[in-house]
PDB file of C-alpha atoms in Angstrom:
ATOM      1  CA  UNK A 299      97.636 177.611  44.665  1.00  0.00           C
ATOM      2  CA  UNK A 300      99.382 178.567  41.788  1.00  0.00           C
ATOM      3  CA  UNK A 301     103.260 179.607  41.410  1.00  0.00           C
ATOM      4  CA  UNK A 302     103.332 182.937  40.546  1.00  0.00           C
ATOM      5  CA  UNK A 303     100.406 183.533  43.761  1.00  0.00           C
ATOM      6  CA  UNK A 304     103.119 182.714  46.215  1.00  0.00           C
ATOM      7  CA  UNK A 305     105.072 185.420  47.625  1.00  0.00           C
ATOM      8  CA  UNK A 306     108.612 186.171  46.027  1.00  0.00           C
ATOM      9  CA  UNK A 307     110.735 184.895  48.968  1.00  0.00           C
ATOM     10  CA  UNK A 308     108.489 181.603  48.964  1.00  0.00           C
ATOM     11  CA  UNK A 309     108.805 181.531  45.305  1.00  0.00           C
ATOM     12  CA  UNK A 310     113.213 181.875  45.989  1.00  0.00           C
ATOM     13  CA  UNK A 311     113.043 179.374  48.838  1.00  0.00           C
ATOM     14  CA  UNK A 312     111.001 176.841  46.540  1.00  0.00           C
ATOM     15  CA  UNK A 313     113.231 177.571  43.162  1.00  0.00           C
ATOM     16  CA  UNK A 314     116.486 176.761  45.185  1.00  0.00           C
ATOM     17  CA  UNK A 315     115.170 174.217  47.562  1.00  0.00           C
ATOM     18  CA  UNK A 316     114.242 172.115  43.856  1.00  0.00           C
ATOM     19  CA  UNK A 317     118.015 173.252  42.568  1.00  0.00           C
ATOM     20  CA  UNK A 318     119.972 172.078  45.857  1.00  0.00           C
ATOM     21  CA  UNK A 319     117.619 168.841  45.903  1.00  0.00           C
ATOM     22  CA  UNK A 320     119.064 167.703  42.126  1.00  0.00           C
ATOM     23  CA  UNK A 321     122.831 168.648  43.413  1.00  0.00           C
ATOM     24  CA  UNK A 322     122.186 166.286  46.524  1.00  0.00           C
ATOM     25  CA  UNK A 323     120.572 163.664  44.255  1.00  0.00           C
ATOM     26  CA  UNK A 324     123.831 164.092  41.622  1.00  0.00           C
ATOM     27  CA  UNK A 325     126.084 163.895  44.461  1.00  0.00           C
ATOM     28  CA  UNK A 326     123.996 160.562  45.981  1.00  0.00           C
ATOM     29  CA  UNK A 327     124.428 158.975  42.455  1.00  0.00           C
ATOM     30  CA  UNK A 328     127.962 159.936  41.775  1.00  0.00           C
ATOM     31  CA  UNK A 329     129.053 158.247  45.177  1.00  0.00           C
ATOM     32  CA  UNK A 330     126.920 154.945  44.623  1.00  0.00           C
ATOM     33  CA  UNK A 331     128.638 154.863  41.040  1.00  0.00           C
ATOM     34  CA  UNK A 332     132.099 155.603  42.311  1.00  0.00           C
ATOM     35  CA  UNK A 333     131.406 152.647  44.918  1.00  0.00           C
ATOM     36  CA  UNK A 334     130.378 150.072  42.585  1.00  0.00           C
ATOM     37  CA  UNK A 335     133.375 151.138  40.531  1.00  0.00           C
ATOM     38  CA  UNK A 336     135.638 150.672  42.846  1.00  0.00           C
ATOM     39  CA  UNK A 337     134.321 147.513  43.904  1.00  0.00           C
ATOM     40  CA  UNK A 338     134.961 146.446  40.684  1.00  0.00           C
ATOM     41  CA  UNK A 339     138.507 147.601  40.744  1.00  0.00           C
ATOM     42  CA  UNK A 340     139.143 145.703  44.139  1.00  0.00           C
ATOM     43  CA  UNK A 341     137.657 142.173  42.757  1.00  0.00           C
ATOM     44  CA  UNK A 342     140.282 143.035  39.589  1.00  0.00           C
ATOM     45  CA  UNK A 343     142.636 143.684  42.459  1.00  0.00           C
ATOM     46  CA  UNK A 344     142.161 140.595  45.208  1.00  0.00           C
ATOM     47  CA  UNK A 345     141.501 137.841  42.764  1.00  0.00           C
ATOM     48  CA  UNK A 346     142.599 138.274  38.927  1.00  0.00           C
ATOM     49  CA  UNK A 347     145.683 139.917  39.733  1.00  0.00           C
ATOM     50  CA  UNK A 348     147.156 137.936  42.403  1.00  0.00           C
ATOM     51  CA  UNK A 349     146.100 134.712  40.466  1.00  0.00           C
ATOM     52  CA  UNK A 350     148.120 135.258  37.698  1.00  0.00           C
ATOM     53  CA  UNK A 351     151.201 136.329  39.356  1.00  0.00           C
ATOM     54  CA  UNK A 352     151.128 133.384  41.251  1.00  0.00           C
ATOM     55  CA  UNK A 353     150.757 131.392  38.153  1.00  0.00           C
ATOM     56  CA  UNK A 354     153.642 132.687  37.172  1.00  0.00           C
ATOM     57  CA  UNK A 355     155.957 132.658  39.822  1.00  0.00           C
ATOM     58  CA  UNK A 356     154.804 128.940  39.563  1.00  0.00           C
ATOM     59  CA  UNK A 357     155.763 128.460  36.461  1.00  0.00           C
ATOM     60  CA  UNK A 358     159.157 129.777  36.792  1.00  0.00           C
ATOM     61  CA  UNK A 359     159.321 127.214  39.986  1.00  0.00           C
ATOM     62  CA  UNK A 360     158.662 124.436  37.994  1.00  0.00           C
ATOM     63  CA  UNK A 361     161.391 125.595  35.432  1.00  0.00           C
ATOM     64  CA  UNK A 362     163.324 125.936  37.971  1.00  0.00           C
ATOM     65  CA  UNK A 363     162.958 122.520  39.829  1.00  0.00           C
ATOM     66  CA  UNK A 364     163.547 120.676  36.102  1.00  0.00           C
ATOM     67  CA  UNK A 365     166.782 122.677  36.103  1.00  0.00           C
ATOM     68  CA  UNK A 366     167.869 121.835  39.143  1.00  0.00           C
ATOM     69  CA  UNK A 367     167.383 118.031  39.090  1.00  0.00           C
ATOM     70  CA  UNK A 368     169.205 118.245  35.400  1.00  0.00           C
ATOM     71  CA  UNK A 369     171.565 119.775  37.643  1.00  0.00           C
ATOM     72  CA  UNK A 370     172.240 116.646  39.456  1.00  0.00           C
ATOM     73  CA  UNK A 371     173.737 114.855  36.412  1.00  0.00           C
ATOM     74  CA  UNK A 372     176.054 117.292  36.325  1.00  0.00           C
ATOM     75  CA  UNK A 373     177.354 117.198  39.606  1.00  0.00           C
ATOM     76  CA  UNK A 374     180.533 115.181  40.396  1.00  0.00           C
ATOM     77  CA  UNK A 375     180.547 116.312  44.251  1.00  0.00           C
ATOM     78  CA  UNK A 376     178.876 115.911  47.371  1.00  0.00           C
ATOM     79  CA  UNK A 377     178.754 119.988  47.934  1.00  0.00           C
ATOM     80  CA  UNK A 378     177.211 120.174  44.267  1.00  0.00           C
ATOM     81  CA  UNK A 379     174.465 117.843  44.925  1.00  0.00           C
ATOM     82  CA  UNK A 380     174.064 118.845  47.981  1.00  0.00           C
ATOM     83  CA  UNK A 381     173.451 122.493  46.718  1.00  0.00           C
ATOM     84  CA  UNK A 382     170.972 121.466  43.939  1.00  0.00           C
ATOM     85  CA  UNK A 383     168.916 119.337  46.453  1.00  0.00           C
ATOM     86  CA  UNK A 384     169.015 122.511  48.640  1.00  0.00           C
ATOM     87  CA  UNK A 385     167.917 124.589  45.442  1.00  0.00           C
ATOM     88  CA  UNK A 386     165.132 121.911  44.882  1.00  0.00           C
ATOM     89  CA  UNK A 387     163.400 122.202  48.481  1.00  0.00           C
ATOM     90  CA  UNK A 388     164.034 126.331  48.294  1.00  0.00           C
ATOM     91  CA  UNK A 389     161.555 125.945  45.108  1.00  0.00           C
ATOM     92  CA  UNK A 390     159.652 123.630  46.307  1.00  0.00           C
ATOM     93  CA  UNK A 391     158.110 125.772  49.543  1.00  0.00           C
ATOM     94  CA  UNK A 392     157.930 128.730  46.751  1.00  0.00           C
ATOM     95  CA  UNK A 393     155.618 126.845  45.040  1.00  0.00           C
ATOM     96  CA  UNK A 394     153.762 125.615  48.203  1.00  0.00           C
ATOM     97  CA  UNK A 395     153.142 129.276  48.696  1.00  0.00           C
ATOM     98  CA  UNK A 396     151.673 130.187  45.379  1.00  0.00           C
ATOM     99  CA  UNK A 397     149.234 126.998  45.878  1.00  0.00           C
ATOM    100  CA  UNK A 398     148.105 128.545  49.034  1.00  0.00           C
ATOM    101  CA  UNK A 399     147.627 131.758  47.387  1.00  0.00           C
ATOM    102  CA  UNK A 400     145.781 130.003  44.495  1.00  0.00           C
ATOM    103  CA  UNK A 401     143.473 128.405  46.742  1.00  0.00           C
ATOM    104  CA  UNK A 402     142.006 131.478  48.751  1.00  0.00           C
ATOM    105  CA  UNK A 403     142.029 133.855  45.544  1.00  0.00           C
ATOM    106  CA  UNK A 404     141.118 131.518  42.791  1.00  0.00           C
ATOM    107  CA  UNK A 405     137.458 132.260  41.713  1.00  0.00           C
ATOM    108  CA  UNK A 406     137.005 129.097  39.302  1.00  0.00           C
ATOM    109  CA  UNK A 407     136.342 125.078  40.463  1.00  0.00           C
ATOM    110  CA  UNK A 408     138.084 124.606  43.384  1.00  0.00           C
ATOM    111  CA  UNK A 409     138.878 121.051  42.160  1.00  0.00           C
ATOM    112  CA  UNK A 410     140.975 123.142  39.334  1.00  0.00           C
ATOM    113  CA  UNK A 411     143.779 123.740  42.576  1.00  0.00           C
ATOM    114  CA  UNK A 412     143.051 120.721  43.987  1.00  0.00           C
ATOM    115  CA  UNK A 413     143.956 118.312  40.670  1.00  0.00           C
ATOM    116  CA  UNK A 414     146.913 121.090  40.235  1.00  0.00           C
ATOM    117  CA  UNK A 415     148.149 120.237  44.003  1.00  0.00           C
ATOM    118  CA  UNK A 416     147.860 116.638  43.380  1.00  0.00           C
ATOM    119  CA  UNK A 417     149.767 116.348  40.442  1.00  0.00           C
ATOM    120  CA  UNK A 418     152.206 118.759  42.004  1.00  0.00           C
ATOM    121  CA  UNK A 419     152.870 116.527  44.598  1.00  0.00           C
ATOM    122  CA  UNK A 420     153.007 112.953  42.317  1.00  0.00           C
ATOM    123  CA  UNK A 421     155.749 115.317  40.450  1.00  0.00           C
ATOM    124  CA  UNK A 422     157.354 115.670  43.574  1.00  0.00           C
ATOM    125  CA  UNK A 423     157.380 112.138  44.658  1.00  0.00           C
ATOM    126  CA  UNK A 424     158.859 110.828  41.759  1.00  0.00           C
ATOM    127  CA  UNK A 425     161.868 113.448  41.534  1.00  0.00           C
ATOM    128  CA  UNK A 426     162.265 112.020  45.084  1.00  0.00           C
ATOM    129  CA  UNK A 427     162.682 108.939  43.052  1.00  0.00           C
ATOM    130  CA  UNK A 428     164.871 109.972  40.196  1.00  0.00           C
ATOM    131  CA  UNK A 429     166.805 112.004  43.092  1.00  0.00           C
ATOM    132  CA  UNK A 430     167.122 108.351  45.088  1.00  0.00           C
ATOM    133  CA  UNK A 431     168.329 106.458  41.934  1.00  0.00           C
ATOM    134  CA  UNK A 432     170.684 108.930  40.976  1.00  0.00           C
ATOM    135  CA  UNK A 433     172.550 108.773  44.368  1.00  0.00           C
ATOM    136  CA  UNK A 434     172.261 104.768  43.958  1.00  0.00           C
ATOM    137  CA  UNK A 435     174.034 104.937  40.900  1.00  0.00           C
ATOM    138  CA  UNK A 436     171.039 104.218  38.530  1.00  0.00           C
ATOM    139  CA  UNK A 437     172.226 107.343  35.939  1.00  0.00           C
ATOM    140  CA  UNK A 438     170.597 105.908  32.926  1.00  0.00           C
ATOM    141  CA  UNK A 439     167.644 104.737  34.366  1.00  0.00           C
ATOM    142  CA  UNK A 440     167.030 108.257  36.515  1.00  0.00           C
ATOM    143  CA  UNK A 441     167.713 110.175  32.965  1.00  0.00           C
ATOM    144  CA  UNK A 442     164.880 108.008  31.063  1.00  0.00           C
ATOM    145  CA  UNK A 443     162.894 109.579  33.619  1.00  0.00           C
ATOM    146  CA  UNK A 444     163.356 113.354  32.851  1.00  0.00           C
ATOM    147  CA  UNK A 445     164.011 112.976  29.140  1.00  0.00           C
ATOM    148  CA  UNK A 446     161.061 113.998  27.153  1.00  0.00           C
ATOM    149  CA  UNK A 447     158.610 110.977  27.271  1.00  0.00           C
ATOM    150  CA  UNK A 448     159.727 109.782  30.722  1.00  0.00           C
ATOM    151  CA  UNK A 449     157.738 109.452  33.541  1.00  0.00           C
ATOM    152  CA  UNK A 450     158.607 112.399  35.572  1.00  0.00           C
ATOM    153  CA  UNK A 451     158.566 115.047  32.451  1.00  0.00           C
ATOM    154  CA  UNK A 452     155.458 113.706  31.646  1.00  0.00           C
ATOM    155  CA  UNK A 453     154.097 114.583  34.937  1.00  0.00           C
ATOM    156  CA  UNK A 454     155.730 117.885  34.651  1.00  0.00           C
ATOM    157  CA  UNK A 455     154.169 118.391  31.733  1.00  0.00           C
ATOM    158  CA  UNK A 456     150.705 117.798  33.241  1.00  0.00           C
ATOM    159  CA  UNK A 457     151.179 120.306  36.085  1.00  0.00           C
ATOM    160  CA  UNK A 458     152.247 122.764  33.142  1.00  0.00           C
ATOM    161  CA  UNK A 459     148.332 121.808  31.293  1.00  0.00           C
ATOM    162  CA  UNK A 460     146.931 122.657  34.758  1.00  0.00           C
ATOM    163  CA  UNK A 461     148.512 125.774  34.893  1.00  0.00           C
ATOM    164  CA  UNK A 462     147.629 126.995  31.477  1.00  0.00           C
ATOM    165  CA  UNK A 463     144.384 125.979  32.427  1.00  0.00           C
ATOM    166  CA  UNK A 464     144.217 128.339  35.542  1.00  0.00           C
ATOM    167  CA  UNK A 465     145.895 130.673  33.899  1.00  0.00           C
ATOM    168  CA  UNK A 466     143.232 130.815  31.142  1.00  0.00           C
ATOM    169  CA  UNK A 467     140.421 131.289  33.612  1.00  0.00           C
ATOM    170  CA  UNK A 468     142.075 134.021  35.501  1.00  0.00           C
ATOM    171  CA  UNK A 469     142.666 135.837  31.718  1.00  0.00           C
ATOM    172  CA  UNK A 470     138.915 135.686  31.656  1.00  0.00           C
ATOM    173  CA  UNK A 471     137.688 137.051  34.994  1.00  0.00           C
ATOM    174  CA  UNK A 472     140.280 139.320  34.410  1.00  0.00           C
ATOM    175  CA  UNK A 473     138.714 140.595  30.880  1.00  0.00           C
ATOM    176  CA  UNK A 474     135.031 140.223  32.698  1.00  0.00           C
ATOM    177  CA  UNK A 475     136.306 142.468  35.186  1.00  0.00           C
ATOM    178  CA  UNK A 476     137.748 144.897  32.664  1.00  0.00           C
ATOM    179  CA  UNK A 477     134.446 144.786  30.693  1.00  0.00           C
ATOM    180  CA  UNK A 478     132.385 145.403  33.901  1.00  0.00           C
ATOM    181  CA  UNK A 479     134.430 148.437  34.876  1.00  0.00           C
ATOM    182  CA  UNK A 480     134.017 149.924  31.688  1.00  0.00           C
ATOM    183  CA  UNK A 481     130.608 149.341  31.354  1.00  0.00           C
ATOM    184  CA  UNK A 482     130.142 151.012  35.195  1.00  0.00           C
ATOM    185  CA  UNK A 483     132.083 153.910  34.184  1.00  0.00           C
ATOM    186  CA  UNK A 484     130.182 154.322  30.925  1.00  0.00           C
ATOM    187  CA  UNK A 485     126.964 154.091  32.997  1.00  0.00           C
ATOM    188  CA  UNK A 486     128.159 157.263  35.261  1.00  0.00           C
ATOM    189  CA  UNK A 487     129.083 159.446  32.836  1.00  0.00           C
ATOM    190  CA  UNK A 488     125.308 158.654  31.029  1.00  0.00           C
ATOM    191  CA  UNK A 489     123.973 159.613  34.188  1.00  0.00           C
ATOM    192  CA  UNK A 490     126.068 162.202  35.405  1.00  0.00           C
ATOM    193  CA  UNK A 491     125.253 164.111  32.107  1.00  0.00           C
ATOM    194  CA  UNK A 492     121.589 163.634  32.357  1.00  0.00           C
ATOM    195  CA  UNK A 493     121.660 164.571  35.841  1.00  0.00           C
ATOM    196  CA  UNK A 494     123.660 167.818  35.081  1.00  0.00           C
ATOM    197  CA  UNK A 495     121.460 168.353  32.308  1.00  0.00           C
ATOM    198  CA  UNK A 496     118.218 168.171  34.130  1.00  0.00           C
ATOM    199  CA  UNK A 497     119.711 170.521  36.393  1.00  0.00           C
ATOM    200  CA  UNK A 498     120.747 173.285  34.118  1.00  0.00           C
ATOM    201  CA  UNK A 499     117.160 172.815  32.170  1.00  0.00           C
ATOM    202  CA  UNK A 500     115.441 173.131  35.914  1.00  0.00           C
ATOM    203  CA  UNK A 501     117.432 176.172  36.724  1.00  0.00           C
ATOM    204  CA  UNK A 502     116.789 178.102  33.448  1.00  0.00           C
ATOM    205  CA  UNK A 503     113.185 177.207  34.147  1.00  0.00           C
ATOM    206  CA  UNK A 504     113.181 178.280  37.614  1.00  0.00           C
ATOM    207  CA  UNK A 505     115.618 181.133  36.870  1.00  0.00           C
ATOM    208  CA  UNK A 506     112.289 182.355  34.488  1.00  0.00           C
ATOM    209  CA  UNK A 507     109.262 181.836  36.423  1.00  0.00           C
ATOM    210  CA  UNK A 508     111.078 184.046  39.264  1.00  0.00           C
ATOM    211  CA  UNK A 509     111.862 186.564  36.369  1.00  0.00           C
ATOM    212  CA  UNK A 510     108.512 186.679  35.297  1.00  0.00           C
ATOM    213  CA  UNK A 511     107.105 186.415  38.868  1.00  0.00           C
ATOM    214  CA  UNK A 512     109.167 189.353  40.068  1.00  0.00           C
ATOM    215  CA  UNK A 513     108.647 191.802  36.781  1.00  0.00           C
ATOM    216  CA  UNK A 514     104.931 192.079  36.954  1.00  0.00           C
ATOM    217  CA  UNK A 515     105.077 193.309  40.730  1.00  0.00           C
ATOM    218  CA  UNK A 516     107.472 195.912  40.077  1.00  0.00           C
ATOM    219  CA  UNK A 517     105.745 196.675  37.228  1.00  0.00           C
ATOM    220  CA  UNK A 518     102.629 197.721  39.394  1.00  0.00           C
ATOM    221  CA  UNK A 519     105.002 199.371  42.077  1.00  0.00           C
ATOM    222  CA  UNK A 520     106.787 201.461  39.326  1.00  0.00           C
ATOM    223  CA  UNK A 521     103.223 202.539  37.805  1.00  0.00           C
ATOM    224  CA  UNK A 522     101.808 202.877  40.978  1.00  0.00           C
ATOM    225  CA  UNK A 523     104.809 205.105  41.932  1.00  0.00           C
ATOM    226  CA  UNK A 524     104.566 207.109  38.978  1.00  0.00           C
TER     227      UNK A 524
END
């Protein structure tokens, strides 16, 4: 059976029924598209994001915790050492926390946190040691340790190579992320337009047939009439 053998309201019914079916289907795509989107935005959010400020924040902790044990030089009393070892222990559960956050957010080799947490600790353990010496009345041989080429700034150095690391690898995943959402959003608006395109094209199409379908009746009514 051919189009234009159908009666008008059949031929209405069928022109808007096709119409309404390409608005469903761009609505359909436009939500799948936002969704994918925004997953990408929440991996940017939950795992780049978090992984660098953490990086940071341990970064300035393990300025901090070199400050504080040059601090200890410095001090001439019992309340000022007591303060800076206070200081030290204050930075030193900061930094616990960022390793924690590290580990559950951190998309790279896990043994990337786990060498970082190791080292952490050996830095730890041997300010304990320069701490200890220092309060035995070793001064000289607790400041070889944190001058440059000592034993402890050495290892501080090391959990500064790990963090770059890290920090290098979130950069990354953060640009692949970027790059991914970008891509996704140029992918919608590609389809969106060919979508809304199709649809306009369809209804100028439909719009005609019906045109052409309705003239020739009246047509035949209006000759008929006259």
């Amino acid at each position: 059976m051919k189009l234009k053998d159908l009666k008008i309201s059949a031929q209405l019914r069928l022109g808007l029924g096709a119409i309404l079916a390409l608005v469903v289907l761009l609505g359909a795509l436009a939500s799948v598209q936002t969704r994918r989107l925004g997953r990408q935005a929440i991996g940017l959010y939950d795992h780049p994001l978090p992984v660098r400020q953490a990086l940071g924040r341990l970064e300035v902790g393990v300025e901090r915790m070199s400050r504080y044990v040059r601090d200890l030089f410095l001090t001439h009393n019992d309340q000022g050492t007591m303060e800076s070892l206070h200081k030290l222990e204050a930075a030193k559960d900061e930094i616990d926390q960022q390793l924690a956050v590290l580990h559950d957010r951190y998309l790279g080799p896990p043994e990337d946190i786990a060498v970082l947490r190791d080292d952490f600790v050996a830095w730890h353990a041997l300010r304990g040691g320069t701490v200890r010496l220092l309060r035995e009345g070793k001064t000289a041989e607790a400041e070889a340790r944190i001058l440059p080429g000592g034993v402890q700034d050495a290892q501080a150095e090391l959990v500064r190579s790990h963090l770059r690391k890290i920090d290098d690898f979130a950069a990354n995943k953060s640009d692949q992320f970027y790059q991914a959402a970008t891509a996704q959003t140029d992918a919608i608006n590609r389809q969106l337009v060919s979508v809304i395109a199709t649809i306009l094209l369809l209804s100028v199409a439909i719009i005609w047939l019906l045109t052409r379908g309705i003239r020739t009746p009246l047509a035949e009514l209006t000759a008929a009439t006259a």
